[in-house]
Structure formats: structure tokens, C-alpha cells
Coordinates of C-alpha atoms and ligand atoms in Angstrom, one line a residue:
Chain A
M1 CA 144.0 185.1 153.2
S2 CA 144.5 188.7 154.3
I3 CA 143.8 189.6 150.5
L4 CA 140.8 187.7 150.6
Y5 CA 139.2 189.4 153.8
S6 CA 140.2 192.6 152.6
I7 CA 138.2 192.1 149.3
F8 CA 135.3 190.6 151.3
P9 CA 135.5 192.1 154.6
N10 CA 132.4 190.6 155.8
L11 CA 133.8 187.0 154.8
D12 CA 135.6 186.7 158.2
R13 CA 132.5 186.9 160.3
L14 CA 130.1 185.0 157.6
G15 CA 132.7 182.5 156.3
G16 CA 131.4 179.5 158.5
E17 CA 127.7 180.5 157.4
L18 CA 128.6 180.7 153.8
L19 CA 130.2 177.2 154.1
V20 CA 126.9 175.6 155.3
S21 CA 124.9 177.4 152.5
L22 CA 127.5 175.9 150.0
R23 CA 127.1 172.6 151.3
Q24 CA 123.4 172.7 151.5
T25 CA 123.4 173.7 147.8
L26 CA 125.7 171.3 146.9
Q27 CA 123.4 168.6 148.8
M28 CA 120.3 170.2 146.8
L29 CA 122.1 169.8 143.6
F30 CA 123.7 166.5 143.8
V31 CA 120.5 164.7 145.4
S32 CA 117.7 166.3 143.1
G33 CA 120.0 166.1 140.3
T34 CA 120.9 162.7 140.1
I35 CA 117.3 161.5 140.7
A36 CA 116.2 164.4 138.0
F37 CA 118.5 163.0 135.5
F38 CA 117.4 159.5 135.8
L39 CA 113.7 160.6 135.5
G40 CA 114.3 162.9 132.9
L41 CA 115.9 160.0 130.9
F42 CA 113.4 157.9 131.5
F43 CA 110.7 160.3 130.6
G44 CA 112.5 161.5 127.7
V45 CA 112.8 157.9 126.5
L46 CA 109.2 157.0 127.2
L47 CA 108.2 160.3 125.0
I48 CA 110.6 158.9 122.2
V49 CA 109.5 155.6 121.6
T50 CA 105.8 155.9 122.6
R51 CA 105.1 158.5 119.9
K52 CA 103.9 157.9 116.4
G53 CA 106.1 155.4 114.8
G54 CA 108.3 154.8 117.9
I55 CA 109.5 151.5 118.5
L56 CA 106.4 151.1 121.1
Q57 CA 104.3 153.3 119.8
N58 CA 101.4 154.1 122.5
L59 CA 99.5 157.0 121.7
V60 CA 97.5 157.4 124.8
L61 CA 100.6 157.1 126.9
Y62 CA 102.6 159.6 124.8
T63 CA 99.7 162.3 124.8
A64 CA 99.2 161.9 128.7
L65 CA 102.9 162.5 129.0
D66 CA 103.1 165.1 126.5
K67 CA 100.6 167.3 128.0
A68 CA 101.7 166.8 131.9
I69 CA 104.8 168.0 130.9
D70 CA 103.6 171.0 129.2
V71 CA 101.4 171.8 131.9
I72 CA 104.0 171.2 135.1
R73 CA 106.6 173.5 132.8
S74 CA 104.1 176.2 132.6
I75 CA 103.6 176.7 136.3
P76 CA 106.3 179.1 137.8
F77 CA 109.0 177.6 140.0
I78 CA 108.0 179.4 143.2
I79 CA 104.3 178.4 142.8
L80 CA 105.3 174.8 142.2
M81 CA 107.3 174.8 145.2
V82 CA 104.4 175.8 147.4
L83 CA 101.9 173.6 145.7
L84 CA 104.2 170.6 146.3
I85 CA 104.6 171.3 149.7
P86 CA 102.0 168.3 150.9
V87 CA 103.3 166.1 148.0
S88 CA 106.8 166.3 149.8
R89 CA 105.4 166.1 153.2
A90 CA 103.8 162.7 152.1
I91 CA 107.3 161.2 150.1
V92 CA 110.0 162.9 152.4
G93 CA 108.1 163.6 155.6
T94 CA 108.6 167.4 155.4
G95 CA 108.0 170.1 153.3
S96 CA 111.0 172.5 154.5
G97 CA 114.6 172.4 154.9
V98 CA 116.9 170.8 152.4
T99 CA 114.9 167.5 152.6
G100 CA 111.8 169.2 151.7
S101 CA 113.3 170.9 149.0
Y102 CA 114.1 167.7 146.8
V103 CA 110.7 167.1 145.5
A104 CA 110.1 170.5 144.1
L105 CA 113.3 170.8 142.4
I106 CA 112.9 167.3 140.8
A107 CA 109.3 168.2 139.7
G108 CA 110.9 171.7 138.3
T109 CA 113.6 170.0 136.8
V110 CA 112.7 166.6 135.1
P111 CA 110.0 168.2 132.5
F112 CA 112.4 170.6 131.1
F113 CA 115.1 167.7 130.9
S114 CA 112.7 165.3 129.6
R115 CA 111.8 167.7 126.6
Q116 CA 115.6 168.1 126.3
I117 CA 116.4 164.7 125.9
E118 CA 113.2 163.7 123.8
S119 CA 114.7 165.8 121.3
V120 CA 118.4 164.8 121.4
L121 CA 116.8 161.4 120.8
A122 CA 114.5 162.6 118.1
D123 CA 117.7 163.8 116.3
L124 CA 119.3 160.5 115.8
D125 CA 118.9 159.1 112.5
Y126 CA 115.8 156.6 112.4
G127 CA 117.9 154.4 110.2
L128 CA 119.9 153.5 113.0
I129 CA 117.1 151.9 114.6
E130 CA 115.7 150.3 111.6
A131 CA 118.8 148.6 111.0
S132 CA 119.1 147.5 114.7
E133 CA 115.4 146.3 114.5
A134 CA 116.5 144.3 111.5
M135 CA 119.5 142.7 112.9
G136 CA 116.8 141.3 115.5
F137 CA 117.0 143.7 118.5
G138 CA 114.3 144.2 120.9
P139 CA 113.2 147.4 122.6
A140 CA 115.5 147.5 125.4
E141 CA 118.6 146.8 123.5
I142 CA 117.8 149.4 121.2
I143 CA 117.1 152.0 124.0
F144 CA 120.0 151.1 125.7
G145 CA 122.6 150.1 122.8
V146 CA 121.4 152.7 120.3
Y147 CA 119.4 155.3 121.6
L148 CA 121.2 156.2 124.5
R149 CA 124.7 155.0 124.0
E150 CA 124.6 156.8 120.5
S151 CA 123.5 160.0 122.1
I152 CA 126.0 160.8 124.9
P153 CA 127.5 163.8 123.3
G154 CA 123.8 165.2 122.9
I155 CA 122.6 163.8 126.4
T156 CA 125.8 165.6 128.3
R157 CA 125.3 168.8 126.4
V158 CA 121.4 169.0 127.5
T159 CA 122.7 167.7 131.1
M160 CA 125.1 170.8 131.4
I161 CA 122.4 173.4 130.4
T162 CA 119.9 171.6 132.8
F163 CA 122.1 171.7 135.6
V164 CA 122.5 175.5 135.2
S165 CA 118.8 176.0 135.3
L166 CA 118.7 173.7 138.3
I167 CA 121.2 175.9 140.4
G168 CA 118.9 178.7 139.2
I169 CA 116.0 176.8 141.0
T170 CA 117.7 175.7 144.1
A171 CA 118.5 179.4 144.8
M172 CA 114.8 179.8 144.9
A173 CA 114.5 176.9 147.3
G174 CA 115.8 179.1 149.9
A175 CA 112.4 180.5 150.4
I176 CA 111.2 177.6 151.9
G177 CA 113.8 177.1 154.2
A178 CA 116.2 175.2 152.2
G179 CA 118.9 177.6 152.8
G180 CA 121.8 177.4 150.3
L181 CA 123.8 180.1 148.5
G182 CA 120.5 181.9 147.3
D183 CA 119.3 182.2 150.8
F184 CA 122.4 183.3 151.9
A185 CA 122.6 186.0 149.3
I186 CA 119.3 187.3 150.1
R187 CA 119.8 187.4 153.8
Y188 CA 123.0 189.1 153.8
G189 CA 123.6 191.0 150.4
Y190 CA 120.1 191.9 149.9
Q191 CA 118.5 192.6 153.5
M192 CA 121.8 193.3 155.1
R193 CA 123.4 195.2 152.1
Y194 CA 126.4 193.5 152.4
T195 CA 127.3 193.7 148.6
D196 CA 130.5 191.6 148.9
M197 CA 128.7 188.5 150.2
S198 CA 126.4 189.1 146.7
W199 CA 129.6 188.8 144.9
I200 CA 131.3 185.8 146.7
T201 CA 128.2 183.7 146.1
V202 CA 128.0 184.8 142.4
I203 CA 131.9 183.7 142.2
I204 CA 131.2 180.2 144.0
I205 CA 128.2 179.4 141.6
L206 CA 130.4 180.4 138.6
I207 CA 133.0 178.3 139.8
I208 CA 130.6 175.3 140.2
I209 CA 129.2 175.8 136.8
S210 CA 132.4 175.9 135.3
I211 CA 133.8 172.8 136.8
I212 CA 130.6 170.9 135.7
Q213 CA 131.1 172.5 132.1
F214 CA 134.9 171.6 132.0
I215 CA 133.7 168.1 132.8
G216 CA 130.9 167.9 130.2
N217 CA 133.0 169.3 127.5
L218 CA 135.5 166.7 128.0
I219 CA 132.9 164.1 127.9
V220 CA 131.5 165.5 124.7
K221 CA 135.0 165.5 123.3
K222 CA 135.9 162.0 124.2
T223 CA 132.4 160.4 122.9
T224 CA 132.0 162.4 119.6
H225 CA 133.5 160.7 116.7
Chain B
M1 CA 113.7 130.2 99.5
I2 CA 111.8 133.5 100.0
R3 CA 108.0 133.5 99.0
L4 CA 105.7 136.4 99.0
E5 CA 101.9 135.5 98.6
Q6 CA 99.7 138.2 97.3
V7 CA 101.6 140.7 99.7
C8 CA 99.8 144.3 100.2
K9 CA 100.9 147.4 101.9
T10 CA 98.7 150.3 102.6
F11 CA 99.7 153.3 104.5
H12 CA 97.5 155.6 106.2
T13 CA 98.2 159.1 105.9
A14 CA 96.8 162.5 106.4
A15 CA 96.8 163.1 102.6
G16 CA 94.9 159.8 102.1
E17 CA 95.5 156.4 101.8
V18 CA 98.8 155.2 99.6
Q19 CA 98.9 151.6 98.2
A20 CA 102.6 151.2 98.5
V21 CA 102.8 147.5 97.5
R22 CA 100.0 145.8 95.5
N23 CA 99.3 142.1 95.4
V24 CA 102.7 141.2 95.0
S25 CA 103.6 137.5 94.5
L26 CA 107.2 136.5 94.1
E27 CA 109.6 133.5 94.6
I28 CA 113.2 134.0 95.3
R29 CA 115.2 131.0 95.0
D30 CA 118.3 129.8 97.4
G31 CA 121.5 131.4 96.0
E32 CA 120.4 133.5 93.4
V33 CA 120.7 137.2 93.1
F34 CA 117.3 139.0 92.9
G35 CA 117.0 142.3 91.4
I36 CA 113.9 144.5 91.9
I37 CA 114.0 147.8 89.9
G38 CA 111.5 150.2 89.9
F39 CA 111.5 154.4 89.8
S40 CA 111.5 156.0 92.9
G41 CA 108.2 156.0 94.7
A42 CA 107.6 152.5 92.9
G43 CA 107.3 150.7 96.6
K44 CA 110.4 148.8 96.4
S45 CA 111.7 149.9 99.6
T46 CA 108.5 148.7 101.1
L47 CA 108.3 145.6 99.3
V48 CA 111.8 144.7 100.4
R49 CA 111.1 146.0 104.3
C50 CA 107.8 143.4 104.3
I51 CA 110.5 140.4 103.5
N52 CA 112.0 140.9 107.2
L53 CA 108.7 142.4 108.4
L54 CA 110.3 146.1 109.2
E55 CA 106.8 146.8 107.5
R56 CA 104.0 144.3 108.4
P57 CA 102.1 143.8 105.4
T58 CA 98.4 144.9 105.2
S59 CA 97.7 141.7 104.0
G60 CA 99.3 138.5 102.2
K61 CA 102.0 135.9 103.5
V62 CA 105.6 136.2 103.7
Y63 CA 107.7 133.3 103.9
V64 CA 111.7 132.9 104.2
G65 CA 112.9 129.2 104.1
E66 CA 110.3 127.2 105.8
E67 CA 109.2 130.1 108.2
E68 CA 106.2 132.0 107.7
L69 CA 107.2 135.1 109.0
T70 CA 103.8 136.8 109.2
A71 CA 102.5 134.1 111.6
L72 CA 105.6 134.7 114.1
N73 CA 105.2 136.6 117.1
E74 CA 107.7 139.4 118.0
K75 CA 110.4 137.2 119.8
H76 CA 110.2 134.5 117.2
L77 CA 110.6 137.2 114.5
R78 CA 113.4 138.7 116.1
E79 CA 115.4 135.5 116.1
V80 CA 114.7 134.8 112.4
R81 CA 115.8 138.4 111.7
R82 CA 119.2 137.6 112.8
K83 CA 119.8 135.2 109.7
I84 CA 118.4 138.2 107.2
G85 CA 121.1 140.6 107.0
M86 CA 120.0 144.0 105.7
I87 CA 122.1 146.8 104.1
F88 CA 120.9 150.3 103.3
Q89 CA 121.5 153.4 101.2
H90 CA 122.8 155.7 103.9
F91 CA 124.8 152.6 105.7
N92 CA 123.0 153.3 109.3
L93 CA 126.3 152.5 111.0
L94 CA 126.7 153.4 114.9
R95 CA 128.9 156.9 114.6
S96 CA 129.9 155.9 118.6
R97 CA 131.6 152.8 117.6
T98 CA 134.7 151.8 115.5
V99 CA 134.5 149.5 112.8
A100 CA 135.0 146.4 114.6
Q101 CA 132.5 147.5 117.1
N102 CA 129.7 147.9 114.6
I103 CA 130.7 144.4 113.3
D104 CA 130.4 143.4 116.9
F105 CA 127.2 144.8 117.5
P106 CA 125.0 141.9 116.0
L107 CA 127.3 139.2 117.6
K108 CA 125.6 140.4 121.3
K109 CA 123.2 137.8 121.3
S110 CA 125.1 135.3 119.5
G111 CA 126.4 133.5 122.2
L112 CA 129.8 133.7 121.1
S113 CA 132.6 134.1 123.4
R114 CA 134.9 137.4 123.2
Q115 CA 137.8 135.5 121.4
E116 CA 135.1 133.8 118.8
R117 CA 133.6 137.1 118.4
D118 CA 136.8 138.7 117.7
A119 CA 137.8 136.1 115.2
K120 CA 134.8 136.5 113.5
I121 CA 135.3 140.4 113.3
Q122 CA 138.7 139.7 111.7
S123 CA 137.4 137.3 109.2
L124 CA 134.6 139.6 108.1
L125 CA 137.1 142.9 107.8
E126 CA 139.3 140.3 105.7
L127 CA 136.3 139.5 103.6
V128 CA 135.6 143.3 102.8
G129 CA 139.0 144.2 102.7
L130 CA 138.9 146.9 105.6
T131 CA 141.4 145.0 108.1
E132 CA 143.4 148.0 108.5
K133 CA 140.5 150.1 109.2
R134 CA 139.4 147.9 112.4
D135 CA 139.8 150.8 115.0
A136 CA 138.3 153.9 112.5
Y137 CA 135.2 155.6 113.3
P138 CA 132.5 155.5 110.3
S139 CA 133.2 159.5 110.1
Q140 CA 136.5 158.7 109.0
L141 CA 135.8 156.3 106.0
S142 CA 134.6 156.9 102.5
G143 CA 130.9 156.0 101.3
G144 CA 132.2 152.8 100.0
Q145 CA 134.2 151.7 102.7
K146 CA 131.3 152.3 105.2
Q147 CA 129.1 150.2 102.7
R148 CA 131.7 147.9 103.4
V149 CA 131.3 147.7 107.1
A150 CA 127.7 147.5 106.9
I151 CA 127.8 144.3 104.4
A152 CA 130.4 143.0 107.2
R153 CA 127.8 143.8 110.0
A154 CA 124.9 142.1 107.9
L155 CA 126.8 138.8 107.6
A156 CA 128.0 138.9 111.3
N157 CA 125.4 136.2 112.0
D158 CA 125.9 133.9 109.2
P159 CA 122.6 135.0 107.6
K160 CA 121.0 132.9 104.7
V161 CA 119.7 136.1 103.0
L162 CA 121.0 139.6 102.4
L163 CA 118.3 142.1 101.7
C164 CA 120.0 145.4 99.9
D165 CA 117.8 148.8 99.7
E166 CA 119.6 150.8 97.3
A167 CA 123.1 149.7 98.7
T168 CA 124.9 151.7 96.0
S169 CA 122.7 154.7 95.3
A170 CA 124.8 157.0 97.3
L171 CA 127.9 155.7 95.7
D172 CA 129.9 157.1 92.4
P173 CA 129.8 154.5 89.7
Q174 CA 133.4 152.8 90.2
T175 CA 132.5 152.5 93.9
T176 CA 129.2 151.0 93.0
Q177 CA 131.0 148.6 90.7
S178 CA 133.5 147.4 93.6
I179 CA 130.5 147.2 96.2
L180 CA 128.6 145.0 93.4
R181 CA 131.6 142.9 92.8
L182 CA 131.9 142.1 96.7
L183 CA 128.2 141.4 96.8
K184 CA 128.9 138.9 93.8
Q185 CA 131.3 137.3 95.8
V186 CA 129.5 137.1 99.0
N187 CA 126.7 135.3 96.9
E188 CA 129.0 132.8 95.4
T189 CA 131.5 132.1 97.8
L190 CA 129.0 132.2 101.0
G191 CA 125.9 131.0 98.9
I192 CA 123.5 133.8 100.2
T193 CA 120.7 134.6 98.7
I194 CA 120.6 138.3 97.6
V195 CA 117.7 140.3 97.2
L196 CA 118.7 143.6 95.7
I197 CA 116.7 146.9 95.2
T198 CA 117.5 149.7 92.8
H199 CA 116.4 152.3 90.9
E200 CA 119.8 152.0 88.2
M201 CA 119.7 149.5 85.4
A202 CA 123.7 149.5 85.6
V203 CA 123.2 147.8 89.0
V204 CA 120.9 145.1 88.0
K205 CA 122.5 144.3 84.5
D206 CA 125.9 142.8 85.9
I207 CA 124.9 140.7 89.1
C208 CA 121.2 139.6 89.2
D209 CA 120.3 136.1 88.0
R210 CA 116.4 137.3 87.9
V211 CA 114.6 140.5 88.2
A212 CA 111.3 142.0 89.1
I213 CA 110.1 145.2 87.7
M214 CA 108.2 147.3 89.8
E215 CA 105.6 150.3 89.0
E216 CA 103.2 151.9 91.3
G217 CA 103.3 149.3 93.8
A218 CA 102.8 146.1 91.4
V219 CA 105.4 143.8 89.7
V220 CA 104.8 144.0 86.3
E221 CA 107.3 142.0 85.0
S222 CA 109.7 139.2 86.0
G223 CA 111.9 136.6 85.0
D224 CA 115.7 135.9 84.0
T225 CA 117.6 138.9 83.7
V226 CA 118.8 138.4 80.2
D227 CA 115.2 137.4 78.8
V228 CA 113.6 140.5 80.6
F229 CA 115.9 143.1 78.8
S230 CA 116.6 141.5 75.7
H231 CA 112.7 140.8 75.2
P232 CA 111.1 143.4 77.2
K233 CA 107.0 143.3 77.4
E234 CA 106.3 146.4 79.5
T235 CA 106.9 150.1 78.4
I236 CA 108.6 150.4 81.7
T237 CA 110.9 147.7 81.0
R238 CA 111.9 149.6 77.9
D239 CA 112.4 152.9 79.9
F240 CA 114.9 151.1 81.9
I241 CA 116.7 149.8 79.1
E242 CA 116.9 153.1 77.8
T243 CA 118.1 154.6 80.7
A244 CA 120.9 152.5 80.2
S245 CA 121.7 153.2 76.4
N246 CA 121.7 156.1 74.2
I247 CA 118.3 155.0 72.3
R248 CA 116.8 157.7 74.3
K249 CA 119.2 160.4 72.8
I250 CA 117.8 159.1 69.2
H251 CA 114.3 159.6 70.3
E252 CA 115.1 163.1 71.2
L253 CA 116.7 163.8 68.0
I254 CA 113.8 162.5 66.1
E255 CA 111.4 164.9 68.5
E256 CA 113.5 167.7 67.4
K257 CA 113.5 166.9 63.6
N258 CA 117.5 166.9 63.6
E259 CA 118.9 166.2 60.4
L260 CA 120.7 163.2 61.6
T261 CA 117.4 161.4 62.1
R262 CA 115.6 163.0 59.5
L263 CA 114.0 160.6 56.9
K264 CA 113.5 160.8 53.2
P265 CA 110.1 159.7 51.5
G266 CA 109.7 156.0 51.8
E267 CA 112.5 155.7 54.2
Q268 CA 111.9 153.7 57.7
M269 CA 114.0 153.9 60.6
V270 CA 114.0 150.8 62.9
L271 CA 115.5 149.4 66.1
L272 CA 117.2 146.3 65.9
T273 CA 117.7 144.3 69.1
Y274 CA 119.8 141.1 69.3
S275 CA 121.3 139.1 71.7
G276 CA 124.0 136.1 71.3
P277 CA 125.4 135.3 68.4
N278 CA 123.1 136.8 65.5
A279 CA 125.5 139.3 64.4
G280 CA 124.5 142.8 62.8
E281 CA 127.2 143.1 59.8
P282 CA 126.2 140.2 57.9
L283 CA 122.7 141.0 58.2
I284 CA 122.8 144.4 56.8
S285 CA 124.6 143.3 53.8
Y286 CA 122.3 140.4 53.5
L287 CA 119.4 142.7 53.2
S288 CA 120.9 144.5 50.4
H289 CA 121.6 141.4 48.6
A290 CA 118.5 139.7 49.2
F291 CA 115.7 142.4 49.2
G292 CA 117.5 145.1 47.1
I293 CA 117.1 147.2 50.4
Q294 CA 119.8 150.2 51.3
A295 CA 120.5 150.3 55.3
N296 CA 122.4 152.8 56.7
I297 CA 123.4 152.7 60.2
I298 CA 122.6 155.5 62.5
Y299 CA 123.7 154.3 66.2
G300 CA 124.9 151.1 67.2
N301 CA 125.8 149.7 70.9
I302 CA 126.6 146.4 72.6
D303 CA 125.5 146.1 76.2
F304 CA 126.4 143.0 78.5
L305 CA 123.6 141.8 80.6
K306 CA 125.3 139.3 83.1
G307 CA 128.0 138.9 80.6
K308 CA 125.9 138.3 77.8
P309 CA 126.0 140.9 74.8
I310 CA 123.0 142.5 73.8
G311 CA 123.3 144.6 70.6
K312 CA 121.2 147.4 69.4
L313 CA 121.5 148.8 66.0
V314 CA 119.4 151.8 64.8
V315 CA 119.0 151.6 61.1
T316 CA 117.2 153.4 58.4
L317 CA 116.0 151.3 55.8
S318 CA 114.8 152.5 52.1
G319 CA 113.5 150.9 49.1
D320 CA 110.2 149.4 47.9
A321 CA 107.4 149.1 50.6
G322 CA 106.5 145.4 50.0
Q323 CA 110.3 144.5 50.1
L324 CA 110.6 146.4 53.4
K325 CA 108.0 144.6 54.8
K326 CA 109.4 141.2 53.7
A327 CA 113.0 142.4 55.1
R328 CA 111.5 142.9 58.4
D329 CA 109.8 139.4 58.6
Y330 CA 113.1 138.1 57.5
I331 CA 115.1 139.7 60.4
D332 CA 112.2 138.9 62.8
S333 CA 112.7 135.3 61.8
L334 CA 116.2 135.3 63.1
G335 CA 115.2 136.2 66.5
V336 CA 116.3 139.7 66.3
E337 CA 113.5 142.1 67.5
V338 CA 112.5 144.8 65.1
E339 CA 110.7 147.9 66.1
V340 CA 109.7 150.6 63.9
I341 CA 110.7 153.9 65.5
Q342 CA 109.9 156.3 62.8
S343 CA 108.3 156.1 59.2
Ligands
ADP401 N1 106.0 155.0 106.4 C1 105.3 155.4 105.3 N2 103.9 156.2 105.6 C2 103.3 156.7 104.3 N3 103.6 156.5 103.2 C3 104.7 155.9 102.5 C4 105.9 155.1 103.7 N4 106.5 154.6 103.4 C5 106.8 154.7 102.0 N5 105.4 155.4 101.6 C6 104.8 155.8 100.4 O1 104.8 154.2 99.6 C7 105.3 154.8 98.4 C8 106.3 153.8 97.9 O2 107.4 154.3 98.5 P1 108.9 153.5 99.0 O3 108.5 151.9 99.1 O4 109.9 154.1 99.5 O5 109.4 153.7 97.1 P2 110.9 153.2 96.6 O6 111.6 152.6 97.4 O7 110.5 152.5 95.3 O8 111.2 154.6 96.1 C9 105.5 156.4 98.0 O9 104.3 156.6 97.3 C10 105.9 156.6 99.5 O10 105.4 157.9 99.9
MG402 MG1 113.7 153.3 98.2

């Protein structure tokens, strides 16, 4: 412990606050990550099945979704966050704090993740879909039993990539008072010039990413045959 | 019985309309192996996909058994499809599932218990000879083994019909033969009607009871396999027969004026095609006896169509022009087909 305090001299004093920030970051990651994961899967699947030649082809829906994703993706996150404050107030009752960050974090993640899911599912050999149709399976069984089930390694891979980008934007969420490690690094690392506090947030984030990647790689390894 | 009535399929592409299937009417009998042969792009895959409505015909009707598939709604169609197995050129196995799980996949909706499903999987594995690969993944199998798994999977719901789209085209000749034997066995022991699409003559000639020949989306000739290939009417049918023999080579030699096939004045080169008992040897000697004609054999071959021998002889005949004509008429009267290929 004393070694830790000699490397990070401000830790002794700011450790408690660092833990609070860490908890805020984890909370943002967990809540918005989970919701964004399912929404992204949903929209990614929707893109695949409604596109031309898809099992539920619907070009109007496809085009609308496709354009919406492009538009949202082209808005820089920091601006998106401000734009969504009223939406967040309407949905979760507040536009600030950790709770107020969820809407923006989800909106900033879902379009990117949907696209990634779309490309993973598009890589699946269409012959498998046809074979399943020939066996008498309907859309729901094909989506869950073939598209998603056969793509677990690919889905895991893009989930890890998206997770890293989600960590990036949670750091920005500090700007609307959500706190978290990004906010902590700005306040102490940048404004107070406690370089050791910048470093310690970097190390913590690296640890989080490593854990996620370790789990992800394990899943990929177990499900790739 | 499968019946296609004036089936047409037109694709609308950026490059314009493609009439992949043109007005095809066919009847496929219960329990037979029916071959559809044609060169790449002839519309075979589109046609076979019209049978289980993976491709909905632009016009025309499709009947499988009593049911008119083209009149069914999606839900009902799905139920009917479970009784129509299909296998593909690239096997289309699920990579994330083991052999047993692949075979189990179509059993999901069968309503059978876990034990019944396992017993079913076991008996199918025995049928295709892969019991020891039960827990292997597709990536660990050879092409022939993958196709066997695909066959087992296609048979899981006890279908009445098995559609095979170029099922052997990705396999080497030996493996092709073993898969064809398995299909024949499935046809004979389970009484399943098989529709087999291919561009390879070798596939059709061994196991198909009847064939249809496709060209540019249309069926140009069809009938009993031995009849069609021993008495071809269409040029394309002859082309297919040639792909399976050396006759094409003879034409090439003639083209390049090779010494082997060069004729002296008054000589004629004919191709004799005979099936069944009319043998070649006595005929040749009879020609010289009865008509005073010299016959020189250039090339000979016996092919087997469904076990029946089809003989091919390329012979140069020399002699008096009038006698040559008489000789040809005589040969013709024996039921041996005569085609003058060079004179
Ligand atoms: N989905 C499709 N869209 C457009 N054209 C197609 C489609 N499927 C097949 N075709 C065209 O239809 C013709 C017949 O194709 P196909 O049935 O695959 O032939 P084969 O199986 O005999 O090689 C080809 O010209 C092919 O390009
Ligand atoms: Mg084809």
C-alpha cells in the first residue's frame, strides 16, 4: 500500500473520490451497455432481414433505418449529448447525473453497434438461411437458431470493439455532470495538474478493457469450431 | 408425385430481365430418381428451388403429392417443406453445431421427445455411415462426410422427396460415386423420390431412372434415361453424351486434320451407336462379306447407362458409293444408329 501511495501521492487523499468515480463509470457501462447491446442486436437483425433479398424484405423500413443510423452516427457525441437532454428528461426524468447520461450513451452506441452486427450477420453464408427455409423454419427460428446462434464469435468480437468505444464516450459524459473516471481525470489530472491521478484513471480503464477482452476472447475461442 | 405446370420464373435485375425458367411442365413419379441436367446457367437450380418454393414461380403451378404448393400460405407451406428434404453443393451445415446437432436441427419442430430424437439421430448416422463422427464439427469433416451429414439432416423428418442441387459438384469423382450410391440406397430402401440437378453426365447416367435436359430455361428433351441418351434428339443432348466419351476428341482430330482421321477419296467416317445386344464385331465382318466394304475401326467404347451397355464405334468405310448407302441402310435396320461424321 505504501508503495502505491509513493507512486500516486494524491491517492491517499483522493482515493475515496476515485472509487466513487469508478462506481459511476461502471454503472454507466453496465446499464447503457446492456441496453445498447440488445437494441443494437435488434436493429442489426432488423437491417439484415428487411434488406433486399432478406427473409422479411421491407425496403421502406430498411431505408428508413439505414438513413437514421447514418444521421445519428454523423453527429459528434458531445453534441448528441446536448441535443438529447430534453429526450432524457422525458424518458428518465433528468438530463444530468449518471441517470441522465444513459439516453445519450445508448444513442451514441446503438447506431455503431447495429452496423457492426449487420456486417457480422451479412457474413453468414446465405446458403444456411436457404437450407433452414427449405427445412420449414420461419423467420423467428431462423433469426435465433441460425443468424444469431451461428454468429456468436463475430457478435462477441464486435461487442468488445463497441465496449471500448462506449468507455470512450462515458468519459465524455462527465461533461453533463455524470461524473465517472473521465470527469475525475479532467478535474484532478488536468485542472489541478495531478498527473498521477491521470495515470491512475488510465490504468483502471486499461484493466476494465483487459477483463472484458479476456472474457470475450474466451467466448470466441469456445464458440469457434 | 411432383407435377410442374407451365412454370416460369423471371428475375428482374439491374441489367434487365432474366428468364431463368421458361414454361416448364414436368411430372416426376413417386419413388423414381429424376435427373435434370444442363450446363451452368441453364436454370436448373432455379427450377429445383421452384419445387419447394424457395423461389416462387412468376407463373405456373407446382404440385407435390396432392398439394398445390403455389396455392398455400406461408405457414402451411412451411409444414409441407418439412416433408421435402434438400441438399446443396456446398452442404450448408451449421458450423457452430456438431454432426448430431446438425441432424437434430430440423427435428426441433417434430414434436418428438429427446430420447426419440436421439434414437432418430443414431439411426440416421448409421444410414450414412458416420456414427463415429457424431460429436465432430463440420470443419473437421471431409467434403464427402459433410454431404453425408447433409443427407442425414435432410432425411430427419422422413421426407417423401429429396431435392439435390449439384450435390456432388464440389466432390472428387470417387466421393461422387459413393454419395450417388448412398442416394440410390436411400431411394431404394426408403422409397424416397429423388430429384437430382447436375451438370455432369456421369452423375445422371448411373442412377437416374428418367432425365430432363435443360437449355436456356426450358426443358428440351426428357424421358427414360437409356432412351434419351441412346437416341438423343437434341444437339445439346449429344453434347452431354460427348462430354462423357472420347467422341469429342475424334471431332477435334478431324478439325486439326490429324493423320489418324484423314480420309482417302471415296471413304466415309461414321459413328455407330448401339445399345443392348447388337454387337459390333459381327456387323463389321458382315459389311465386308455382304457389301464388299472395308471397315476400319478408329475408336470404340462401351458406356453403361443404368447398367445397360451403350456402344460407340467410329469406323471408316471404303467402297462403292451405292454399296455404302446400302450398308448404311442395313445397319440402320438393325437398330444401330449411324451418323456420318466426315465424308
Ligand atoms: N436471384 C437471382 N437474381 C437474378 N438472376 C438470377 C437469380 N438466380 C438465378 N439467376 C439467373 O438465372 C439464370 C439461371 O440460373 P441457375 O438456375 O442458377 O442456373 P444453373 O443452376 O442451371 O446453373 C442465370 O442466368 C442466373 O444468372
Ligand atoms: Mg445451379
